Tab-separated table of C-alpha atoms and ligand atoms in Angstrom:
chain	number	residue	atom	x	y	z
A	203	MET	CA	-5.945	-1.172	-33.953
A	204	ALA	CA	-5.804	-2.261	-30.371
A	205	GLU	CA	-8.549	-1.166	-28.026
A	206	PRO	CA	-7.640	2.011	-26.161
A	207	VAL	CA	-6.563	1.147	-22.645
A	208	LYS	CA	-8.783	2.408	-19.888
A	209	LEU	CA	-6.580	3.875	-17.204
A	210	GLN	CA	-7.482	6.536	-14.693
A	211	PHE	CA	-4.567	8.629	-13.510
A	212	ASN	CA	-6.457	11.671	-12.344
A	213	ALA	CA	-8.745	11.011	-9.477
A	214	PRO	CA	-11.852	13.136	-8.989
A	215	LYS	CA	-11.293	15.808	-6.353
A	216	LYS	CA	-14.766	15.625	-4.948
A	217	GLY	CA	-15.206	13.743	-1.746
A	218	MET	CA	-11.848	14.688	-0.228
A	219	PRO	CA	-12.250	14.879	3.547
A	220	PRO	CA	-12.036	17.903	5.846
A	221	LYS	CA	-8.539	18.912	6.967
A	222	HIS	CA	-7.034	16.820	9.708
A	223	PHE	CA	-4.041	17.418	11.969
A	224	ALA	CA	-2.133	14.712	10.031
A	225	ASP	CA	-2.585	16.644	6.762
A	226	LEU	CA	-0.641	19.608	8.124
A	227	ASN	CA	3.085	20.124	8.462
A	228	HIS	CA	4.510	21.530	11.681
A	229	GLU	CA	4.242	25.199	10.623
A	230	GLU	CA	0.653	24.720	9.488
A	231	ARG	CA	-0.191	23.094	12.811
A	232	VAL	CA	1.318	25.976	14.704
A	233	ALA	CA	-0.704	28.433	12.581
A	234	ALA	CA	-3.956	26.490	12.993
A	235	LEU	CA	-3.473	26.343	16.762
A	236	ALA	CA	-2.626	30.058	16.893
A	237	GLU	CA	-6.051	30.715	15.394
A	238	LEU	CA	-7.494	28.998	18.446
A	239	GLY	CA	-5.312	31.188	20.646
A	240	LEU	CA	-2.850	28.441	21.498
A	241	PRO	CA	0.927	28.769	21.784
A	242	LYS	CA	3.391	27.050	19.521
A	243	PHE	CA	4.486	24.300	21.898
A	244	ARG	CA	1.017	22.755	21.764
A	245	ALA	CA	1.693	21.483	18.220
A	246	ASP	CA	4.299	18.943	19.319
A	247	GLN	CA	2.412	18.190	22.499
A	248	ILE	CA	-0.601	17.101	20.436
A	249	ALA	CA	1.642	15.322	17.919
A	250	ARG	CA	3.198	13.337	20.767
A	251	HIS	CA	-0.223	12.067	21.800
A	252	TYR	CA	-1.124	11.264	18.230
A	253	TYR	CA	2.034	9.593	16.905
A	254	THR	CA	3.526	8.061	20.017
A	255	ARG	CA	0.453	7.136	22.085
A	256	PHE	CA	-1.851	6.684	19.097
A	257	GLU	CA	-4.477	8.910	20.703
A	258	GLY	CA	-6.710	10.475	18.061
A	259	ASP	CA	-9.202	12.279	20.279
A	260	PRO	CA	-8.160	15.600	21.864
A	261	LEU	CA	-10.807	15.101	24.559
A	262	ASN	CA	-8.539	12.372	25.945
A	263	MET	CA	-5.402	14.538	25.831
A	264	THR	CA	-5.656	15.466	29.449
A	265	ASP	CA	-2.559	17.644	29.625
A	266	LEU	CA	-4.267	20.159	27.310
A	267	PRO	CA	-6.298	22.881	29.028
A	268	GLU	CA	-9.793	21.494	29.425
A	269	GLY	CA	-11.474	24.479	27.834
A	270	VAL	CA	-9.713	24.072	24.476
A	271	ARG	CA	-9.890	20.317	23.938
A	272	ALA	CA	-13.269	20.427	22.201
A	273	LYS	CA	-12.183	23.386	20.062
A	274	ILE	CA	-9.085	21.513	18.927
A	275	LYS	CA	-11.194	18.488	18.145
A	276	ASP	CA	-13.636	20.507	16.039
A	277	ALA	CA	-10.922	22.332	14.142
A	278	LEU	CA	-8.323	19.624	13.558
A	279	PHE	CA	-9.604	16.164	14.394
A	280	PRO	CA	-12.665	15.414	12.277
A	281	GLU	CA	-13.565	11.721	12.346
A	282	LEU	CA	-12.109	10.542	9.034
A	283	MET	CA	-13.089	6.891	9.170
A	284	LYS	CA	-15.394	4.590	11.062
A	285	PRO	CA	-14.832	0.854	11.336
A	286	ILE	CA	-17.808	-0.917	9.783
A	287	ARG	CA	-16.688	-4.509	10.160
A	288	SER	CA	-13.641	-6.488	11.210
A	289	GLN	CA	-12.991	-10.068	10.170
A	290	ASN	CA	-10.340	-12.436	11.470
A	291	THR	CA	-8.688	-15.491	10.010
A	292	ASP	CA	-5.467	-17.517	10.270
A	293	ASP	CA	-6.268	-18.202	13.941
A	294	GLY	CA	-6.839	-14.531	14.608
A	295	GLU	CA	-3.484	-13.485	13.188
A	296	THR	CA	-4.936	-11.739	10.139
A	297	GLN	CA	-7.550	-9.063	10.557
A	298	LYS	CA	-9.285	-7.204	7.761
A	299	THR	CA	-11.135	-4.014	8.621
A	300	LEU	CA	-13.679	-2.311	6.416
A	301	TRP	CA	-13.775	1.448	6.962
A	302	GLN	CA	-16.317	3.992	5.906
A	303	LEU	CA	-14.961	7.407	5.033
A	304	HIS	CA	-16.740	10.704	5.618
A	305	ASP	CA	-18.265	10.721	2.118
A	306	GLY	CA	-19.495	7.128	2.340
A	307	THR	CA	-16.509	5.720	0.390
A	308	MET	CA	-15.311	2.356	1.685
A	309	LEU	CA	-11.795	1.111	2.099
A	310	GLU	CA	-10.045	-1.869	3.579
A	311	SER	CA	-6.849	-2.419	5.524
A	312	VAL	CA	-5.328	-5.713	6.648
A	313	LEU	CA	-3.267	-6.310	9.799
A	314	MET	CA	-1.055	-9.405	9.824
A	315	ARG	CA	0.673	-10.637	12.961
A	316	TYR	CA	3.777	-12.787	12.663
A	317	PRO	CA	6.123	-13.992	15.365
A	318	GLY	CA	8.108	-10.921	16.358
A	319	ARG	CA	6.562	-8.476	13.902
A	320	ALA	CA	3.257	-7.080	12.700
A	321	THR	CA	2.570	-5.785	9.212
A	322	LEU	CA	-0.214	-3.468	8.157
A	323	CYS	CA	-1.300	-3.471	4.530
A	324	ILE	CA	-2.756	-0.036	3.786
A	325	SER	CA	-4.782	1.455	0.962
A	326	SER	CA	-3.598	4.566	-0.850
A	327	GLN	CA	-6.682	5.149	-2.998
A	328	ALA	CA	-10.355	4.275	-2.762
A	329	GLY	CA	-10.584	1.849	-5.687
A	330	CYS	CA	-7.876	1.796	-8.355
A	331	GLY	CA	-7.573	3.137	-11.883
A	332	MET	CA	-5.006	0.653	-13.203
A	333	ASN	CA	-7.542	-1.916	-14.405
A	334	CYS	CA	-5.497	-5.129	-14.013
A	335	PRO	CA	-7.939	-7.894	-14.963
A	336	PHE	CA	-6.918	-10.358	-12.227
A	337	CYS	CA	-7.282	-7.904	-9.330
A	338	ALA	CA	-10.630	-7.340	-7.619
A	339	THR	CA	-9.802	-3.720	-6.701
A	340	GLY	CA	-9.166	-2.820	-10.339
A	341	GLN	CA	-12.597	-3.990	-11.422
A	342	GLY	CA	-14.491	-1.218	-9.673
A	343	GLY	CA	-12.404	1.669	-11.049
A	344	LEU	CA	-11.039	4.610	-9.117
A	345	ASP	CA	-13.273	6.474	-6.662
A	346	ARG	CA	-10.728	8.969	-5.411
A	347	ASN	CA	-7.315	9.456	-3.845
A	348	LEU	CA	-7.060	9.050	-0.115
A	349	SER	CA	-5.923	12.081	1.831
A	350	VAL	CA	-2.772	12.009	3.948
A	351	GLY	CA	-4.958	11.895	7.060
A	352	GLU	CA	-6.934	8.915	5.764
A	353	MET	CA	-3.735	6.926	5.202
A	354	ILE	CA	-2.190	7.980	8.515
A	355	GLU	CA	-5.370	7.079	10.399
A	356	GLN	CA	-5.161	3.498	9.055
A	357	VAL	CA	-1.676	3.328	10.567
A	358	ARG	CA	-2.659	4.934	13.857
A	359	HIS	CA	-5.591	2.564	14.404
A	360	ALA	CA	-3.406	-0.497	13.738
A	361	ALA	CA	-0.608	0.834	15.940
A	362	ALA	CA	-3.142	1.291	18.749
A	363	THR	CA	-4.481	-2.243	18.227
A	364	MET	CA	-0.976	-3.718	18.414
A	365	GLU	CA	-0.097	-1.703	21.474
A	366	ALA	CA	-3.238	-2.873	23.256
A	367	GLU	CA	-2.090	-6.450	22.577
A	368	GLY	CA	1.320	-5.731	24.047
A	369	GLY	CA	2.929	-5.819	20.591
A	370	ARG	CA	4.173	-3.212	18.169
A	371	LEU	CA	3.360	-2.336	14.589
A	372	SER	CA	6.688	-2.829	12.801
A	373	ASN	CA	5.972	-2.942	9.066
A	374	ILE	CA	3.767	-1.064	6.626
A	375	VAL	CA	3.135	-2.204	3.074
A	376	PHE	CA	1.351	-0.036	0.506
A	377	MET	CA	-0.262	-3.127	-0.967
A	378	GLY	CA	-3.901	-2.504	-0.220
A	379	MET	CA	-6.312	-0.796	-2.563
A	380	GLY	CA	-4.976	1.656	-5.101
A	381	GLU	CA	-1.800	2.544	-6.945
A	382	PRO	CA	0.375	4.455	-4.449
A	383	LEU	CA	2.491	6.187	-7.080
A	384	ALA	CA	-0.662	7.598	-8.694
A	385	ASN	CA	-1.227	9.456	-5.393
A	386	TYR	CA	2.455	10.308	-5.288
A	387	LYS	CA	2.807	13.463	-3.203
A	388	ARG	CA	0.502	12.322	-0.447
A	389	VAL	CA	2.080	8.872	-0.306
A	390	VAL	CA	5.580	10.347	0.072
A	391	ASN	CA	4.284	12.630	2.822
A	392	VAL	CA	2.746	9.593	4.558
A	393	VAL	CA	5.983	7.590	4.247
A	394	ARG	CA	7.835	10.446	5.941
A	395	GLN	CA	5.300	10.593	8.772
A	396	ILE	CA	5.454	6.808	9.208
A	397	THR	CA	9.236	6.836	9.458
A	398	ASN	CA	9.968	10.150	11.214
A	399	PRO	CA	10.797	9.736	14.887
A	400	GLY	CA	8.306	10.977	17.477
A	401	PRO	CA	6.745	13.386	18.134
A	402	ARG	CA	6.292	14.134	14.427
A	403	GLY	CA	6.064	10.567	13.173
A	404	PHE	CA	5.462	6.957	14.170
A	405	GLY	CA	9.170	6.116	14.173
A	406	ILE	CA	8.807	2.936	12.111
A	407	SER	CA	12.064	1.962	10.392
A	408	GLN	CA	12.347	2.843	6.688
A	409	ARG	CA	13.375	-0.758	6.122
A	410	GLY	CA	9.996	-1.807	7.415
A	411	VAL	CA	8.077	0.134	4.754
A	412	THR	CA	7.295	-1.209	1.269
A	413	VAL	CA	5.774	0.781	-1.587
A	414	SER	CA	4.308	-1.470	-4.275
A	415	THR	CA	3.615	-0.221	-7.797
A	416	VAL	CA	2.318	-1.451	-11.139
A	417	GLY	CA	5.372	0.271	-12.611
A	418	LEU	CA	4.834	4.014	-13.133
A	419	ALA	CA	8.431	4.420	-14.312
A	420	PRO	CA	8.838	8.220	-13.925
A	421	MET	CA	7.414	8.125	-10.407
A	422	ILE	CA	9.732	5.257	-9.444
A	423	LYS	CA	12.642	7.515	-10.385
A	424	MET	CA	11.168	10.426	-8.459
A	425	LEU	CA	10.788	8.193	-5.418
A	426	ALA	CA	14.427	7.160	-5.743
A	427	ASP	CA	15.390	10.831	-5.572
A	428	GLU	CA	13.476	11.354	-2.312
A	429	ASP	CA	16.340	9.601	-0.523
A	430	LEU	CA	14.091	7.349	1.458
A	431	SER	CA	15.319	3.810	1.818
A	432	VAL	CA	11.929	2.159	1.754
A	433	ARG	CA	11.591	-1.094	-0.132
A	434	LEU	CA	10.221	-0.883	-3.662
A	435	ALA	CA	8.032	-3.694	-4.968
A	436	VAL	CA	7.201	-3.831	-8.665
A	437	SER	CA	4.192	-5.840	-9.816
A	438	LEU	CA	5.672	-7.308	-12.991
A	439	HIS	CA	3.649	-10.529	-13.394
A	440	THR	CA	5.206	-11.414	-16.747
A	441	PRO	CA	8.523	-10.526	-18.387
A	442	ASP	CA	7.175	-9.998	-21.931
A	443	ASP	CA	5.480	-6.828	-23.139
A	444	GLU	CA	2.968	-8.620	-25.287
A	445	PHE	CA	1.144	-10.323	-22.418
A	446	ARG	CA	1.933	-7.619	-19.866
A	447	ASN	CA	0.013	-5.129	-22.021
A	448	THR	CA	-3.102	-7.123	-21.095
A	449	LEU	CA	-2.211	-8.209	-17.575
A	450	VAL	CA	-1.003	-4.806	-16.353
A	451	PRO	CA	-2.497	-2.369	-18.879
A	452	VAL	CA	-0.238	0.536	-17.853
A	453	ASN	CA	2.495	-1.447	-19.614
A	454	ASN	CA	1.208	0.105	-22.837
A	455	ARG	CA	2.583	3.382	-21.544
A	456	TRP	CA	5.711	2.189	-19.710
A	457	PRO	CA	6.925	-1.162	-21.051
A	458	VAL	CA	8.980	-3.732	-19.149
A	459	SER	CA	12.330	-2.236	-20.211
A	460	GLU	CA	11.419	1.220	-18.860
A	461	VAL	CA	10.015	-0.196	-15.634
A	462	LEU	CA	13.138	-2.265	-14.981
A	463	ASP	CA	15.361	0.627	-15.918
A	464	ALA	CA	13.597	2.743	-13.276
A	465	ALA	CA	13.827	-0.143	-10.792
A	466	ARG	CA	17.572	-0.348	-11.413
A	467	TYR	CA	17.880	3.376	-10.690
A	468	TYR	CA	15.901	2.866	-7.483
A	469	ALA	CA	18.120	-0.034	-6.391
A	470	LYS	CA	21.218	2.023	-7.069
A	471	LYS	CA	20.025	5.092	-5.181
A	472	SER	CA	18.518	3.258	-2.211
A	473	GLY	CA	21.076	0.462	-2.001
A	474	ARG	CA	18.188	-1.933	-1.537
A	475	ARG	CA	17.018	-4.990	-3.375
A	476	VAL	CA	13.864	-4.459	-5.395
A	477	SER	CA	11.058	-6.980	-4.946
A	478	ILE	CA	9.402	-8.229	-8.099
A	479	GLU	CA	5.832	-9.383	-7.547
A	480	TYR	CA	4.634	-12.191	-9.775
A	481	ALA	CA	1.094	-13.557	-9.358
A	482	LEU	CA	1.323	-17.030	-10.834
A	483	ILE	CA	-1.735	-17.780	-12.982
A	484	ARG	CA	-2.393	-21.226	-14.379
A	485	ASP	CA	-1.779	-21.517	-18.137
A	486	LYS	CA	-1.414	-17.739	-18.421
A	487	ASN	CA	1.996	-16.693	-17.141
A	488	ASP	CA	3.310	-19.925	-15.615
A	489	GLN	CA	5.138	-21.389	-18.642
A	490	LEU	CA	8.709	-22.386	-17.938
A	491	TRP	CA	10.021	-20.304	-20.818
A	492	ARG	CA	8.590	-17.288	-19.008
A	493	ALA	CA	10.440	-18.307	-15.844
A	494	ASP	CA	13.686	-18.466	-17.837
A	495	LEU	CA	13.027	-15.120	-19.487
A	496	LEU	CA	12.070	-13.549	-16.155
A	497	GLY	CA	15.278	-14.754	-14.524
A	498	LYS	CA	17.380	-13.579	-17.467
A	499	ILE	CA	16.030	-10.077	-17.746
A	500	LEU	CA	15.991	-9.481	-14.007
A	501	HIS	CA	19.573	-10.627	-13.822
A	502	LYS	CA	20.471	-8.357	-16.720
A	503	TYR	CA	18.802	-5.237	-15.291
A	504	LEU	CA	19.240	-5.719	-11.569
A	505	GLY	CA	21.998	-8.266	-10.997
A	506	PRO	CA	22.081	-9.139	-7.296
A	507	LYS	CA	19.695	-6.299	-6.392
A	508	VAL	CA	16.486	-8.218	-6.942
A	509	HIS	CA	14.230	-10.776	-5.365
A	510	VAL	CA	11.126	-12.404	-6.867
A	511	ASN	CA	8.022	-12.872	-4.748
A	512	LEU	CA	5.731	-15.401	-6.336
A	513	ILE	CA	2.105	-15.041	-5.254
A	514	PRO	CA	-0.188	-17.966	-6.074
A	515	LEU	CA	-3.130	-16.210	-7.723
A	516	ASN	CA	-5.941	-15.532	-5.301
A	517	PRO	CA	-9.374	-16.075	-6.772
A	518	THR	CA	-11.491	-12.990	-7.453
A	519	PRO	CA	-15.213	-12.803	-8.184
A	520	GLY	CA	-16.148	-13.190	-11.837
A	521	SER	CA	-12.716	-14.376	-12.955
A	522	GLU	CA	-12.013	-17.891	-14.175
A	523	TRP	CA	-8.300	-17.545	-13.623
A	524	ASP	CA	-6.734	-19.522	-10.852
A	525	ALA	CA	-3.395	-20.451	-9.318
A	526	SER	CA	-0.953	-22.845	-10.957
A	527	PRO	CA	-0.624	-26.400	-9.699
A	528	LYS	CA	1.956	-26.823	-6.977
A	529	GLU	CA	4.369	-28.815	-9.190
A	530	ARG	CA	4.382	-26.069	-11.807
A	531	GLN	CA	4.916	-23.454	-9.133
A	532	ASP	CA	7.914	-25.398	-7.781
A	533	GLU	CA	9.408	-25.790	-11.251
A	534	PHE	CA	8.864	-22.118	-11.972
A	535	VAL	CA	10.701	-21.119	-8.795
A	536	ALA	CA	13.589	-23.472	-9.604
A	537	ARG	CA	13.967	-22.066	-13.126
A	538	VAL	CA	14.099	-18.468	-11.891
A	539	ILE	CA	16.673	-19.402	-9.259
A	540	ALA	CA	18.711	-21.205	-11.923
A	541	GLN	CA	19.208	-17.803	-13.574
A	542	GLY	CA	20.819	-16.532	-10.396
A	543	VAL	CA	17.754	-14.664	-9.099
A	544	PRO	CA	16.380	-15.424	-5.607
A	545	CYS	CA	12.728	-16.415	-5.747
A	546	THR	CA	10.359	-17.351	-2.947
A	547	VAL	CA	6.645	-18.030	-2.702
A	548	ARG	CA	4.718	-15.553	-0.636
A	549	ASN	CA	2.926	-17.067	2.281
A	550	THR	CA	-0.546	-15.828	1.494
A	551	LYS	CA	-2.571	-14.636	4.422
A	552	GLY	CA	-6.218	-13.862	4.644
A	553	SER	CA	-7.561	-15.521	1.502
A	554	GLU	CA	-10.485	-17.076	3.408
A	555	ILE	CA	-11.850	-13.634	4.174
A	556	ALA	CA	-10.949	-12.058	0.822
A	557	ALA	CA	-8.195	-10.082	2.499
A	558	ALA	CA	-5.320	-11.431	0.412
A	559	CYS	CA	-3.475	-9.667	-2.429
A	560	GLY	CA	-5.858	-8.501	-5.090
A	561	GLN	CA	-9.015	-9.389	-3.191
A	562	LEU	CA	-9.796	-6.059	-1.549
A	563	ALA	CA	-12.951	-4.651	-3.003
A	564	ALA	CA	-14.450	-2.883	-0.008
A	565	GLU	CA	-17.967	-3.912	-0.667
A	566	GLU	CA	-20.376	-4.260	2.127
A	567	GLU	CA	-21.913	-7.680	2.095
A	568	GLU	CA	-25.542	-7.797	1.117
A	569	GLN	CA	-27.651	-7.818	4.244
A	570	THR	CA	-29.877	-10.852	4.086
A	571	SER	CA	-33.057	-10.646	6.077
A	572	ALA	CA	-33.462	-14.429	6.336
B	841	SAH	N1	-1.214	-1.071	-7.231
B	841	SAH	C1	-0.050	-1.538	-6.510
B	841	SAH	C2	-0.362	-1.820	-5.073
B	841	SAH	C3	-1.263	-3.031	-4.857
B	841	SAH	S1	-0.265	-4.293	-4.256
B	841	SAH	C4	0.532	-2.742	-7.213
B	841	SAH	O1	-0.132	-3.288	-8.082
B	841	SAH	O2	1.670	-3.104	-6.939
B	841	SAH	C5	-1.201	-5.693	-4.469
B	841	SAH	C6	-0.366	-6.820	-5.057
B	841	SAH	O3	-1.210	-7.966	-5.238
B	841	SAH	C7	0.166	-6.462	-6.425
B	841	SAH	O4	1.402	-7.076	-6.655
B	841	SAH	C8	-0.900	-7.086	-7.295
B	841	SAH	O5	-0.489	-7.267	-8.593
B	841	SAH	C9	-1.165	-8.377	-6.574
B	841	SAH	N2	-2.444	-8.977	-6.934
B	841	SAH	C10	-3.522	-8.371	-7.452
B	841	SAH	N3	-4.504	-9.250	-7.648
B	841	SAH	C11	-4.050	-10.438	-7.234
B	841	SAH	C12	-4.629	-11.739	-7.157
B	841	SAH	N4	-5.862	-11.974	-7.571
B	841	SAH	N5	-3.865	-12.729	-6.664
B	841	SAH	C13	-2.602	-12.488	-6.221
B	841	SAH	N6	-2.021	-11.284	-6.259
B	841	SAH	C14	-2.732	-10.273	-6.772
């Protein structure tokens, strides 16, 4: 008998933060403001500050009556996260921020600036319950789901940072800590708030948003039915069930065929190409027969609606696994392409500061007194 797989789908409820403006829909905002004696129009007025000027503190919303600003702050704008530390790399283009949440939980987000665009990698859970052995986040288990407000605040802070630099936050990827589809309802709510036009959303294009998943097949289908045209990324990492059962343990529940079937449904509904993520690990999943098999099955399930993103494995603490040699990586890419499937190598950012894919662990460094 195989060992039972340790997966955590249900996050503990304890530790969820106090209600924030971003957790509420328009009607709930109107009701909450009515309790403070404020008329309906204030809801969109505050939303305009929040989503279009990235202002999170009602005390600075100077077109609100002075006497109510503090009341609004107390009731609807609790401080959800404090920046603990920011680190830069890639000549200042990549910035990782460690945040402390109200209950002491830590999370990380990564802002990457490219010519003409800026991408924020956000976390959807504190920790992760999916237990993939090559990913640092998976090693610590799942602390809890993030609230809608905690995800939206990551976006707002980054949008404010970009605006202060004279730029604009254009892309959001759910590729930080956590499995977004295990926090499904909140993540869909957040995607809508990211893409809705102002004043009730940040107005970022749906094409600029990517949701990445280990492959929770039923949730992929549900997401397809939301009629959002965000990009779906599936972390496949190997085309065969036997090894995937170890590499991505949730495969024991939803095998490759079911994941790709759901991905095909997503591609059909959204009209968009699905990204397949493949962390290339030396002597583990980098054999050329796997490249051939990968190309074949992706072609079979998804035809032209697929693209493979190869990610050279980033090292994680305590793991002996490492990236494949460059020659093997090149051969692997060529073999996938030979099957008619586009394949590119992801330009990894942030690995020097443990901000790259799979390296987010949100641990505060030990303070040394030396
Ligand atoms: N849980 C979701 C969202 C996280 S995305 C998912 O797995 O898709 C983070 C991406 O980085 C995933 O594709 C993940 O498999 C990949 N990854 C994890 N650890 C990695 C590592 N050590 N090196 C390179 N990529 C890694």
